[in-house]
Amino acid sequence: NYIVQYIYTNILNATDTLTKPLRVFTAPKAVINDNRSCVDNAVIFHQNSFVIGGLPGVTIDDYTWDFGDNSSNNGGLDSIPSHFYNDPGTYTIGLTVTTNQGCKNSTTKQIFVGEPPVVDFEWTKICSGDATTFVDKSNAFNSTIVNHTWDFDDGTTLSGFY
């Protein structure tokens, strides 16, 4: 707490003084964690917002999310919302956190929502006793395939990047 003193002097040199206590509330810090998704999945937003100094009794009691596509969650206690995007692209996500004392902090972060991959493959001849080659023809669009799993329906599977 601080004491603020205001001294007023007019053109006739008359003065008046007012002293009031001033309480400075603890500020929050909004933090959005990175998240990526495809348009066919809900993006689950994570945050690590906190109250600076961690004073007892001070809590974040409102999380207002702007999903970057003209929609929001309109505030509330939902600190980890999910949201579906209709189109792939880069979106600027906004988060404003408000404490129970009315202090606010906002942040933004860009996320990428990609198209889901289209899985496809081709194979060479399939003759008993001959080697068969399987060729991945999948399209990851603006993403990178990081794992393949082949299941040959005979109890044999291969996983990894082939």
PDB file of C-alpha atoms in Angstrom:
ATOM      1  CA  ASN A   1       0.000   0.000   0.000  1.00  0.00           C
ATOM      2  CA  TYR A   2       1.070   3.535  -0.745  1.00  0.00           C
ATOM      3  CA  ILE A   3      -0.036   6.929   0.487  1.00  0.00           C
ATOM      4  CA  VAL A   4      -0.834   9.423  -2.289  1.00  0.00           C
ATOM      5  CA  GLN A   5      -0.972  13.087  -1.467  1.00  0.00           C
ATOM      6  CA  TYR A   6      -2.564  15.663  -3.783  1.00  0.00           C
ATOM      7  CA  ILE A   7      -1.866  19.312  -3.143  1.00  0.00           C
ATOM      8  CA  TYR A   8      -4.034  21.784  -5.029  1.00  0.00           C
ATOM      9  CA  THR A   9      -3.024  25.417  -5.449  1.00  0.00           C
ATOM     10  CA  ASN A  10      -5.202  27.910  -7.317  1.00  0.00           C
ATOM     11  CA  ILE A  11      -4.281  31.266  -8.888  1.00  0.00           C
ATOM     12  CA  LEU A  12      -5.012  33.067  -5.585  1.00  0.00           C
ATOM     13  CA  ASN A  13      -2.419  30.877  -3.879  1.00  0.00           C
ATOM     14  CA  ALA A  14      -5.037  29.057  -1.826  1.00  0.00           C
ATOM     15  CA  THR A  15      -4.068  25.432  -1.225  1.00  0.00           C
ATOM     16  CA  ASP A  16      -5.803  22.299  -0.162  1.00  0.00           C
ATOM     17  CA  THR A  17      -4.376  18.854   0.480  1.00  0.00           C
ATOM     18  CA  LEU A  18      -5.970  15.455   0.160  1.00  0.00           C
ATOM     19  CA  THR A  19      -4.238  12.252   1.248  1.00  0.00           C
ATOM     20  CA  LYS A  20      -5.541   8.805   0.355  1.00  0.00           C
ATOM     21  CA  PRO A  21      -4.201   5.282   0.708  1.00  0.00           C
ATOM     22  CA  LEU A  22      -3.505   3.599  -2.628  1.00  0.00           C
ATOM     23  CA  ARG A  23      -3.513  -0.157  -2.953  1.00  0.00           C
ATOM     24  CA  VAL A  24      -1.670  -1.615  -5.932  1.00  0.00           C
ATOM     25  CA  PHE A  25      -3.130  -4.946  -7.003  1.00  0.00           C
ATOM     26  CA  THR A  26      -1.080  -7.826  -8.322  1.00  0.00           C
ATOM     27  CA  ALA A  27      -1.119  -8.161 -12.111  1.00  0.00           C
ATOM     28  CA  PRO A  28      -1.690 -11.399 -13.996  1.00  0.00           C
ATOM     29  CA  LYS A  29       0.441 -12.637 -16.897  1.00  0.00           C
ATOM     30  CA  ALA A  30      -1.344 -14.296 -19.850  1.00  0.00           C
ATOM     31  CA  VAL A  31       0.601 -17.156 -21.485  1.00  0.00           C
ATOM     32  CA  ILE A  32      -0.540 -19.299 -24.449  1.00  0.00           C
ATOM     33  CA  ASN A  33       1.269 -22.560 -25.165  1.00  0.00           C
ATOM     34  CA  ASP A  34       1.890 -23.543 -28.778  1.00  0.00           C
ATOM     35  CA  ASN A  35      -0.647 -25.836 -30.359  1.00  0.00           C
ATOM     36  CA  ARG A  36      -1.149 -27.227 -33.854  1.00  0.00           C
ATOM     37  CA  SER A  37      -3.926 -29.204 -35.372  1.00  0.00           C
ATOM     38  CA  CYS A  38      -5.726 -30.208 -38.529  1.00  0.00           C
ATOM     39  CA  VAL A  39      -9.089 -28.853 -39.625  1.00  0.00           C
ATOM     40  CA  ASP A  40     -10.766 -32.179 -38.874  1.00  0.00           C
ATOM     41  CA  ASN A  41      -9.675 -32.064 -35.196  1.00  0.00           C
ATOM     42  CA  ALA A  42     -10.531 -29.671 -32.417  1.00  0.00           C
ATOM     43  CA  VAL A  43      -7.640 -27.469 -31.367  1.00  0.00           C
ATOM     44  CA  ILE A  44      -7.234 -27.698 -27.603  1.00  0.00           C
ATOM     45  CA  PHE A  45      -5.710 -24.510 -26.276  1.00  0.00           C
ATOM     46  CA  HIS A  46      -3.380 -24.674 -23.309  1.00  0.00           C
ATOM     47  CA  GLN A  47      -2.201 -21.792 -21.202  1.00  0.00           C
ATOM     48  CA  ASN A  48       0.138 -21.247 -18.269  1.00  0.00           C
ATOM     49  CA  SER A  49      -1.147 -17.880 -17.081  1.00  0.00           C
ATOM     50  CA  PHE A  50      -0.260 -16.872 -13.549  1.00  0.00           C
ATOM     51  CA  VAL A  51      -0.532 -14.042 -11.035  1.00  0.00           C
ATOM     52  CA  ILE A  52       2.753 -12.158 -10.749  1.00  0.00           C
ATOM     53  CA  GLY A  53       4.119 -12.479  -7.232  1.00  0.00           C
ATOM     54  CA  GLY A  54       1.581 -15.146  -6.332  1.00  0.00           C
ATOM     55  CA  LEU A  55      -0.038 -13.221  -3.501  1.00  0.00           C
ATOM     56  CA  PRO A  56      -2.548 -15.170  -1.388  1.00  0.00           C
ATOM     57  CA  GLY A  57      -6.166 -14.616  -2.321  1.00  0.00           C
ATOM     58  CA  VAL A  58      -5.413 -13.293  -5.810  1.00  0.00           C
ATOM     59  CA  THR A  59      -6.719 -15.598  -8.525  1.00  0.00           C
ATOM     60  CA  ILE A  60      -7.421 -15.488 -12.229  1.00  0.00           C
ATOM     61  CA  ASP A  61     -11.163 -15.754 -12.523  1.00  0.00           C
ATOM     62  CA  ASP A  62     -11.751 -14.932 -16.194  1.00  0.00           C
ATOM     63  CA  TYR A  63     -10.155 -16.317 -19.372  1.00  0.00           C
ATOM     64  CA  THR A  64     -11.339 -14.612 -22.557  1.00  0.00           C
ATOM     65  CA  TRP A  65     -10.145 -16.380 -25.713  1.00  0.00           C
ATOM     66  CA  ASP A  66     -10.221 -14.940 -29.241  1.00  0.00           C
ATOM     67  CA  PHE A  67      -9.794 -17.818 -31.681  1.00  0.00           C
ATOM     68  CA  GLY A  68      -8.690 -15.623 -34.588  1.00  0.00           C
ATOM     69  CA  ASP A  69     -11.605 -16.560 -36.863  1.00  0.00           C
ATOM     70  CA  ASN A  70     -14.181 -14.035 -35.612  1.00  0.00           C
ATOM     71  CA  SER A  71     -15.241 -16.266 -32.736  1.00  0.00           C
ATOM     72  CA  SER A  72     -14.458 -16.309 -29.021  1.00  0.00           C
ATOM     73  CA  ASN A  73     -15.464 -18.042 -25.811  1.00  0.00           C
ATOM     74  CA  ASN A  74     -16.906 -14.828 -24.276  1.00  0.00           C
ATOM     75  CA  GLY A  75     -14.883 -15.260 -21.082  1.00  0.00           C
ATOM     76  CA  GLY A  76     -15.385 -17.394 -18.025  1.00  0.00           C
ATOM     77  CA  LEU A  77     -13.450 -19.999 -16.090  1.00  0.00           C
ATOM     78  CA  ASP A  78     -12.637 -22.222 -19.103  1.00  0.00           C
ATOM     79  CA  SER A  79      -8.849 -21.984 -19.115  1.00  0.00           C
ATOM     80  CA  ILE A  80      -8.372 -24.846 -21.618  1.00  0.00           C
ATOM     81  CA  PRO A  81     -11.028 -24.467 -24.338  1.00  0.00           C
ATOM     82  CA  SER A  82     -11.251 -26.374 -27.613  1.00  0.00           C
ATOM     83  CA  HIS A  83     -12.250 -24.971 -30.979  1.00  0.00           C
ATOM     84  CA  PHE A  84     -12.845 -26.312 -34.498  1.00  0.00           C
ATOM     85  CA  TYR A  85     -11.568 -24.367 -37.518  1.00  0.00           C
ATOM     86  CA  ASN A  86     -13.339 -24.674 -40.857  1.00  0.00           C
ATOM     87  CA  ASP A  87     -10.356 -23.740 -43.001  1.00  0.00           C
ATOM     88  CA  PRO A  88      -6.628 -24.439 -42.841  1.00  0.00           C
ATOM     89  CA  GLY A  89      -4.348 -21.460 -42.272  1.00  0.00           C
ATOM     90  CA  THR A  90      -2.516 -19.341 -39.755  1.00  0.00           C
ATOM     91  CA  TYR A  91      -4.628 -17.841 -36.989  1.00  0.00           C
ATOM     92  CA  THR A  92      -3.728 -15.237 -34.374  1.00  0.00           C
ATOM     93  CA  ILE A  93      -5.091 -16.439 -31.045  1.00  0.00           C
ATOM     94  CA  GLY A  94      -5.713 -13.973 -28.236  1.00  0.00           C
ATOM     95  CA  LEU A  95      -6.039 -14.568 -24.500  1.00  0.00           C
ATOM     96  CA  THR A  96      -7.004 -11.990 -21.886  1.00  0.00           C
ATOM     97  CA  VAL A  97      -6.860 -13.023 -18.239  1.00  0.00           C
ATOM     98  CA  THR A  98      -8.496 -11.049 -15.431  1.00  0.00           C
ATOM     99  CA  THR A  99      -7.910 -11.421 -11.700  1.00  0.00           C
ATOM    100  CA  ASN A 100     -10.551 -11.308  -9.002  1.00  0.00           C
ATOM    101  CA  GLN A 101      -9.253  -7.759  -8.319  1.00  0.00           C
ATOM    102  CA  GLY A 102      -9.978  -6.623 -11.891  1.00  0.00           C
ATOM    103  CA  CYS A 103      -6.383  -6.516 -13.183  1.00  0.00           C
ATOM    104  CA  LYS A 104      -5.935  -7.718 -16.775  1.00  0.00           C
ATOM    105  CA  ASN A 105      -3.210  -8.906 -19.112  1.00  0.00           C
ATOM    106  CA  SER A 106      -3.453  -9.968 -22.747  1.00  0.00           C
ATOM    107  CA  THR A 107      -1.258 -11.881 -25.160  1.00  0.00           C
ATOM    108  CA  THR A 108      -1.473 -13.241 -28.695  1.00  0.00           C
ATOM    109  CA  LYS A 109       0.146 -16.132 -30.507  1.00  0.00           C
ATOM    110  CA  GLN A 110      -0.023 -17.457 -34.049  1.00  0.00           C
ATOM    111  CA  ILE A 111      -0.962 -21.078 -34.630  1.00  0.00           C
ATOM    112  CA  PHE A 112      -1.109 -23.113 -37.810  1.00  0.00           C
ATOM    113  CA  VAL A 113      -4.128 -25.268 -38.607  1.00  0.00           C
ATOM    114  CA  GLY A 114      -3.341 -27.628 -41.460  1.00  0.00           C
ATOM    115  CA  GLU A 115      -5.244 -29.805 -43.832  1.00  0.00           C
ATOM    116  CA  PRO A 116      -5.475 -33.434 -42.737  1.00  0.00           C
ATOM    117  CA  PRO A 117      -3.122 -35.692 -44.678  1.00  0.00           C
ATOM    118  CA  VAL A 118      -4.511 -37.803 -47.485  1.00  0.00           C
ATOM    119  CA  VAL A 119      -3.187 -41.339 -47.065  1.00  0.00           C
ATOM    120  CA  ASP A 120      -2.434 -43.287 -50.242  1.00  0.00           C
ATOM    121  CA  PHE A 121      -0.001 -45.925 -51.420  1.00  0.00           C
ATOM    122  CA  GLU A 122       0.827 -48.114 -54.420  1.00  0.00           C
ATOM    123  CA  TRP A 123       2.412 -51.535 -54.679  1.00  0.00           C
ATOM    124  CA  THR A 124       4.258 -53.556 -57.246  1.00  0.00           C
ATOM    125  CA  LYS A 125       3.237 -57.071 -58.213  1.00  0.00           C
ATOM    126  CA  ILE A 126       1.845 -59.336 -55.538  1.00  0.00           C
ATOM    127  CA  CYS A 127       2.823 -62.876 -56.403  1.00  0.00           C
ATOM    128  CA  SER A 128       3.448 -65.665 -53.960  1.00  0.00           C
ATOM    129  CA  GLY A 129       7.173 -65.991 -53.344  1.00  0.00           C
ATOM    130  CA  ASP A 130       8.065 -62.632 -54.960  1.00  0.00           C
ATOM    131  CA  ALA A 131       9.061 -59.463 -53.163  1.00  0.00           C
ATOM    132  CA  THR A 132       6.465 -56.709 -53.234  1.00  0.00           C
ATOM    133  CA  THR A 133       7.340 -53.040 -52.892  1.00  0.00           C
ATOM    134  CA  PHE A 134       4.904 -50.653 -51.226  1.00  0.00           C
ATOM    135  CA  VAL A 135       5.301 -46.968 -52.091  1.00  0.00           C
ATOM    136  CA  ASP A 136       3.847 -44.172 -50.004  1.00  0.00           C
ATOM    137  CA  LYS A 137       1.865 -41.701 -52.125  1.00  0.00           C
ATOM    138  CA  SER A 138       0.375 -39.778 -49.182  1.00  0.00           C
ATOM    139  CA  ASN A 139      -0.037 -36.012 -49.339  1.00  0.00           C
ATOM    140  CA  ALA A 140       0.805 -34.137 -46.134  1.00  0.00           C
ATOM    141  CA  PHE A 141       0.101 -30.726 -47.725  1.00  0.00           C
ATOM    142  CA  ASN A 142       1.935 -28.062 -45.651  1.00  0.00           C
ATOM    143  CA  SER A 143       3.003 -30.560 -43.018  1.00  0.00           C
ATOM    144  CA  THR A 144       5.566 -33.327 -42.670  1.00  0.00           C
ATOM    145  CA  ILE A 145       4.818 -36.993 -42.162  1.00  0.00           C
ATOM    146  CA  VAL A 146       6.779 -38.105 -39.118  1.00  0.00           C
ATOM    147  CA  ASN A 147       5.685 -41.739 -38.896  1.00  0.00           C
ATOM    148  CA  HIS A 148       4.272 -44.488 -41.072  1.00  0.00           C
ATOM    149  CA  THR A 149       2.623 -47.669 -39.835  1.00  0.00           C
ATOM    150  CA  TRP A 150       2.017 -50.478 -42.298  1.00  0.00           C
ATOM    151  CA  ASP A 151      -0.332 -53.293 -41.254  1.00  0.00           C
ATOM    152  CA  PHE A 152      -0.278 -56.258 -43.647  1.00  0.00           C
ATOM    153  CA  ASP A 153      -3.256 -58.081 -42.067  1.00  0.00           C
ATOM    154  CA  ASP A 154      -1.129 -61.162 -41.395  1.00  0.00           C
ATOM    155  CA  GLY A 155       0.173 -60.144 -37.973  1.00  0.00           C
ATOM    156  CA  THR A 156       3.072 -58.232 -39.532  1.00  0.00           C
ATOM    157  CA  THR A 157       3.364 -54.484 -39.020  1.00  0.00           C
ATOM    158  CA  LEU A 158       6.111 -51.979 -39.754  1.00  0.00           C
ATOM    159  CA  SER A 159       6.334 -48.624 -38.002  1.00  0.00           C
ATOM    160  CA  GLY A 160       8.695 -45.769 -38.498  1.00  0.00           C
ATOM    161  CA  PHE A 161       9.633 -43.616 -41.392  1.00  0.00           C
ATOM    162  CA  TYR A 162      10.112 -45.713 -44.532  1.00  0.00           C
TER     163      TYR A 162
END
